Coordinates of C-alpha atoms in Angstrom, one line a residue:
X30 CA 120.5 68.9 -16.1
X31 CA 118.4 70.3 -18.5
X32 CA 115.7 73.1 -18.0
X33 CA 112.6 70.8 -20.0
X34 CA 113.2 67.9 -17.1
X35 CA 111.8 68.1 -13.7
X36 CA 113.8 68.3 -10.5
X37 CA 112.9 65.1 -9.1
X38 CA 113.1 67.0 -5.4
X39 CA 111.0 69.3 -6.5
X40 CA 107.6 70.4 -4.5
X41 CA 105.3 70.1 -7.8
X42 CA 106.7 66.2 -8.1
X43 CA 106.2 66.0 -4.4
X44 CA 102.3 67.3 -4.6
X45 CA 101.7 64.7 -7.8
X46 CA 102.6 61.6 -5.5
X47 CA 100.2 62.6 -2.6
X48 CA 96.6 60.9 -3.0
X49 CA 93.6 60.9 -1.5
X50 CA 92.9 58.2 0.7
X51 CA 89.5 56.4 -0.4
X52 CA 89.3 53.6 2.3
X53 CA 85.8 52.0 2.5
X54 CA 83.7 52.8 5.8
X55 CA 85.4 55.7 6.7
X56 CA 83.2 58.8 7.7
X57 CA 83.8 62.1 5.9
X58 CA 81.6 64.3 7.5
X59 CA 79.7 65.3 10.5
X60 CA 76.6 64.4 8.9
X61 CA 77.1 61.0 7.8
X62 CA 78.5 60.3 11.2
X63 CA 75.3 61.7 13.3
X64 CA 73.6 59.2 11.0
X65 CA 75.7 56.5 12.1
X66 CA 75.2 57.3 15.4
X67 CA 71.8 57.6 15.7
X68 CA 71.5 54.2 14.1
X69 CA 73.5 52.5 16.6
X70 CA 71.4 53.6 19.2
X71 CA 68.0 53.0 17.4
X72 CA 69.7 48.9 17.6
X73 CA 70.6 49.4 21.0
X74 CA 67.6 50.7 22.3
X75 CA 65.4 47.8 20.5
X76 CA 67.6 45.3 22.1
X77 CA 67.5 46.5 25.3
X78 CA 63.5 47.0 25.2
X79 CA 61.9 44.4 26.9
X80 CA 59.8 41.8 24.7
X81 CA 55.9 41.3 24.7
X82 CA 53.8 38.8 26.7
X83 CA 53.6 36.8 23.5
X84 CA 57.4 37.0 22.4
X85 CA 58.3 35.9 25.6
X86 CA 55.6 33.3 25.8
X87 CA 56.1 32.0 22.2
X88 CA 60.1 31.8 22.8
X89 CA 59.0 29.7 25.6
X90 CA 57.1 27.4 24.2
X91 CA 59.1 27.1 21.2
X92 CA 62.6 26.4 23.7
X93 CA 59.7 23.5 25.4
X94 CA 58.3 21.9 22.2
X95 CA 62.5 21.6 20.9
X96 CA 63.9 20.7 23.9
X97 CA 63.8 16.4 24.1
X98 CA 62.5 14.7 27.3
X99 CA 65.6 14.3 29.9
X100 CA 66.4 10.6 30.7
X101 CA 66.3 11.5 33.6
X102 CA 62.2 11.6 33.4
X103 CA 59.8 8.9 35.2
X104 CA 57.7 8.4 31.7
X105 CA 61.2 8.4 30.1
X106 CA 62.4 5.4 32.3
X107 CA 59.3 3.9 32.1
X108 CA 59.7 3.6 28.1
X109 CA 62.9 2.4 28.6
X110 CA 61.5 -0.7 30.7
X111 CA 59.1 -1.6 27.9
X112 CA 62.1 -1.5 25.5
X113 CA 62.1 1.5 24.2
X114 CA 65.5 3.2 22.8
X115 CA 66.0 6.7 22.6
X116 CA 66.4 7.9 18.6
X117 CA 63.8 4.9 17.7
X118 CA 59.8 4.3 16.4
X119 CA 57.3 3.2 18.2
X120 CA 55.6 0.3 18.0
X121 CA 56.6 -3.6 17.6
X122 CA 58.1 -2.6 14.5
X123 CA 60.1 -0.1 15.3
X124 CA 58.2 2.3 12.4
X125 CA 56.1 4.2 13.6
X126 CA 57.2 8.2 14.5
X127 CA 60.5 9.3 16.1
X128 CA 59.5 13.1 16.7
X129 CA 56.6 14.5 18.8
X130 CA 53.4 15.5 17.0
X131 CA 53.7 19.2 16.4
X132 CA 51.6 21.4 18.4
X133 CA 49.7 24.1 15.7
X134 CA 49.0 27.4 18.0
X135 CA 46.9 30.3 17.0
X136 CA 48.5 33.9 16.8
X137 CA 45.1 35.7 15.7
X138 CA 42.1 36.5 17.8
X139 CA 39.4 34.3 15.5
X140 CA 37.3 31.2 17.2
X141 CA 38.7 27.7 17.4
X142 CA 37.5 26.1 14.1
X143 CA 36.3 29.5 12.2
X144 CA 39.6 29.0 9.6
X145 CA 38.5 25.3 9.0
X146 CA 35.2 26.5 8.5
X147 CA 36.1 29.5 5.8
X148 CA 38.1 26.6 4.2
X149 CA 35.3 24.3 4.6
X150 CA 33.1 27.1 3.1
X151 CA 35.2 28.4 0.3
X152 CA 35.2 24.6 -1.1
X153 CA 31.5 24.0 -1.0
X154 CA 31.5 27.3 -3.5
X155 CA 33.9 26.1 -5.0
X156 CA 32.4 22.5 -6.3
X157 CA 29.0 24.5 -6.3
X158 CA 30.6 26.1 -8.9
X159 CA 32.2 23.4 -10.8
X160 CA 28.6 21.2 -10.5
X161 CA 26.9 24.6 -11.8
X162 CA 29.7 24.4 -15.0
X163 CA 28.9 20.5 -15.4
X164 CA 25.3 21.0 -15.2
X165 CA 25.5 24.0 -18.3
X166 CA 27.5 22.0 -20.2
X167 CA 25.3 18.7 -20.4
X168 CA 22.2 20.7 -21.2
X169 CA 24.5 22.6 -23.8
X170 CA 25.2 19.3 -25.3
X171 CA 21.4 17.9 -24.9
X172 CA 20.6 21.1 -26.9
X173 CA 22.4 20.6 -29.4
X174 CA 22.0 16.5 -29.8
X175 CA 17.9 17.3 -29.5
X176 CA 18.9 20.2 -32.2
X177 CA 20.5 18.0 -34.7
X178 CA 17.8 15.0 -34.3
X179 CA 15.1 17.3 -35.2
X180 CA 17.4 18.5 -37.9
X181 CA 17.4 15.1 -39.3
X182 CA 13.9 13.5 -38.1
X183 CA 13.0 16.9 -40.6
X184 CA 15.2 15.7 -43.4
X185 CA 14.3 11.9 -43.3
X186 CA 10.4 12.6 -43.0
X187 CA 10.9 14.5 -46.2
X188 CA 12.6 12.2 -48.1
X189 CA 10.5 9.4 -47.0
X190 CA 7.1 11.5 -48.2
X191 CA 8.7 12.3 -52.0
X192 CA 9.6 8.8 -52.3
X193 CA 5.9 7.6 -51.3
X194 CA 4.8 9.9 -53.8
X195 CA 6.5 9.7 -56.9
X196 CA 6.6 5.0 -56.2
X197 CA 2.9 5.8 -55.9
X198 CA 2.2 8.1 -59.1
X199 CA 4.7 5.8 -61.4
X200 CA 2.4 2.7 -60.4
X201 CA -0.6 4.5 -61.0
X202 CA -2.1 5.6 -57.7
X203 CA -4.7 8.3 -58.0
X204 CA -4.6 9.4 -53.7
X205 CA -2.1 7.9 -51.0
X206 CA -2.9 5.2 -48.8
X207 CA -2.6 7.8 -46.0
X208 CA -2.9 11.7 -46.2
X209 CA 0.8 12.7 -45.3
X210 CA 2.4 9.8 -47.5
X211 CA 2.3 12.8 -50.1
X212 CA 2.9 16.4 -49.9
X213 CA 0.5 19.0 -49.0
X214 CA 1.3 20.8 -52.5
X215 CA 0.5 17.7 -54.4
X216 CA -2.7 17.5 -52.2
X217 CA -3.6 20.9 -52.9
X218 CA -2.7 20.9 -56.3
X219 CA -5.2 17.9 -57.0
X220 CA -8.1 19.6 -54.6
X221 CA -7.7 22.5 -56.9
X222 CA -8.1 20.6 -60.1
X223 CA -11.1 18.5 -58.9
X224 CA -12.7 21.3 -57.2
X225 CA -16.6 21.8 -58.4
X226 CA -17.9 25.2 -59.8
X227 CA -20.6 24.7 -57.5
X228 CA -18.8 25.2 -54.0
X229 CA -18.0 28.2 -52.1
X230 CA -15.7 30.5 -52.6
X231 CA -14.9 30.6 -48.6
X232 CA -13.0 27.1 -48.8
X233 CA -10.6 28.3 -51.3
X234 CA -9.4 30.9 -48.9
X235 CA -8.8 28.7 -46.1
X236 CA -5.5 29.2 -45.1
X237 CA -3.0 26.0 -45.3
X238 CA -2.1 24.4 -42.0
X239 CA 1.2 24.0 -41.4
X240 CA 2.1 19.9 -42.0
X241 CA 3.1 18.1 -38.2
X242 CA 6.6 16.0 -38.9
X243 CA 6.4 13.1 -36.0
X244 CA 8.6 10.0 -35.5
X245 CA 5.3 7.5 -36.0
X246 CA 4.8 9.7 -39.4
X247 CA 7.8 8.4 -40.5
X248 CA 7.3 5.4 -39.5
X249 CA 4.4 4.4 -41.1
X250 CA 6.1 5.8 -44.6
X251 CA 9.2 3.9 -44.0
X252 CA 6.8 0.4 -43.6
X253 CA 4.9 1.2 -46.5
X254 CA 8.1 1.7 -48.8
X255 CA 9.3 -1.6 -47.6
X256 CA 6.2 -3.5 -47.9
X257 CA 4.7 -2.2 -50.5
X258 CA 7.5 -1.4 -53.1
X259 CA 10.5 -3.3 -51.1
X260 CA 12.5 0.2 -51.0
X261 CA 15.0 1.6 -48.6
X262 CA 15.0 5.4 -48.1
X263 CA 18.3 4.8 -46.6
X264 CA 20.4 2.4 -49.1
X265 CA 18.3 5.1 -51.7
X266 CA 17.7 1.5 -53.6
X267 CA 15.6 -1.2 -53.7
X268 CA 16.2 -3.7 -50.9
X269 CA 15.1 -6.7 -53.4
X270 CA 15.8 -6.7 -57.1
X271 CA 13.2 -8.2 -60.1
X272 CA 13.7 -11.7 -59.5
X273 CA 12.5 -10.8 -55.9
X274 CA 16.1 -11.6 -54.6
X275 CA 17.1 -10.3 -50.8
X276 CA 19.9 -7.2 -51.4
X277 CA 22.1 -6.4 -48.5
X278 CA 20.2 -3.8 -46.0
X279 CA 21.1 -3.7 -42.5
X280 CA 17.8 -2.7 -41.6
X281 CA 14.4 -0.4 -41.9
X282 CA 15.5 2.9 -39.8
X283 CA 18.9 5.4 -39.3
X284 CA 20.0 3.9 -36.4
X285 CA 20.9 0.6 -38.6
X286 CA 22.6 2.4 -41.1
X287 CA 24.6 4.5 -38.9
X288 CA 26.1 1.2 -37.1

């Protein structure tokens, strides 16, 4: 045998097969075991403590409400007479409920009805609130519907007056029929020019009143167009051509046009 190989009796061959044993759940020191100890009477001590009013009480009534009615019970026996079998409904039927209505106890010290009436409470705020958001949002939309008919009552009335005006000047008209069939400007304009040397110079500083757009305003323009020059501010044409022919108009306001 060679000096390079190991004597396989040897103690450092011995020492290289021993190993350290690394079982699971094994205690290595003092320390770990007083902990181990301690918790084992911490669980023995909590079982062997005797349990509360309550526990005991709700253990009992829970073992009560689980446990079925013996057969050997007078109501029992008298269900049985009227046909009843155990595991069935009630009723003719046979459909109605097999199991007991549960019984709902109360483990906090609050009055009888006070959680029904937070509840109750909580949802009145709660549709309050949503009626509150409803409310908001239909005047929010009234707003803006009232905005936008303004908006267009404004743009029609317009249109309508510098129609009136310029029909009226081509046939020849020297003043309109009614004062706000033409603009204030062109009104102005013409009180300037026919204005006498003779009157006072306070009148020309009057200051210009600020012209009242109204629904029967435009009314009254919208008839005269029609009647008078057969015109539709709406089609922006003539509703009748030379020969005094009917052209298609579905009618004399927005509201027929818009259809």
């Amino acid at each position: 045998m060679s000096d390079s190989e190991d004597d396989y009796m040897s103690d450092k061959l011995l020492i290289g097969c021993e190993k350290e044993d690394v079982r699971p759940g094994l205690l290595f020191n003092k320390s770990q075991k007083r902990k181990h100890e301690l918790y084992k009477k911490q669980q023995e001590d909590r079982l062997k403590k005797p349990k509360s009013y309550h526990e005991q009480e709700k253990e009992a009534r829970e073992k009560g409400l689980s446990t079925a009615i013996s057969s050997e019970n007078k109501g029992f026996k008298m269900l049985e007479k009227m046909g009843y079998k155990a595991g069935t409904g009630l009723g003719k039927s046979v459909a109605g409920i097999t199991e007991p209505v549960g019984i709902k106890t109360k483990d906090d010290s609050s009055g009888v009805g006070r959680n029904e009436h937070l509840k109750e409470t909580i949802q009145k705020k709660r549709d309050m609130k949503e009626m509150t958001l409803k409310v908001k949002e239909s005047e929010f939309r009234s707003a803006r519907a009232e905005k936008h008919n303004i908006m267009m009552l404004q743009k029609d009335y317009k249109k309508a007056q510098r129609t009136c005006e310029e029909l009226d000047l081509k046939s020849g008209k020297k003043s309109p029929d009614l004062p706000h069939f033409w603009s204030k400007q062109t009104l102005e304009a013409m009180k300037q020019k026919n204005k006498s040397e003779t009157e006072d110079e306070s009148d020309s500083s009057t200051e210009e009143e600020e012209e009242i757009i109204s629904e029967p305003k435009l009314c009254d323009m919208i008839m005269y167009l029609r009647r008078e020059y057969c015109y539709c501010i709406y089609c922006g044409d003539y509703v009748k051509d030379q020969e005094g022919t009917a052209m298609l108009c579905p009618g004399l306001f927005r509201r027929d046009h818009d259809e």
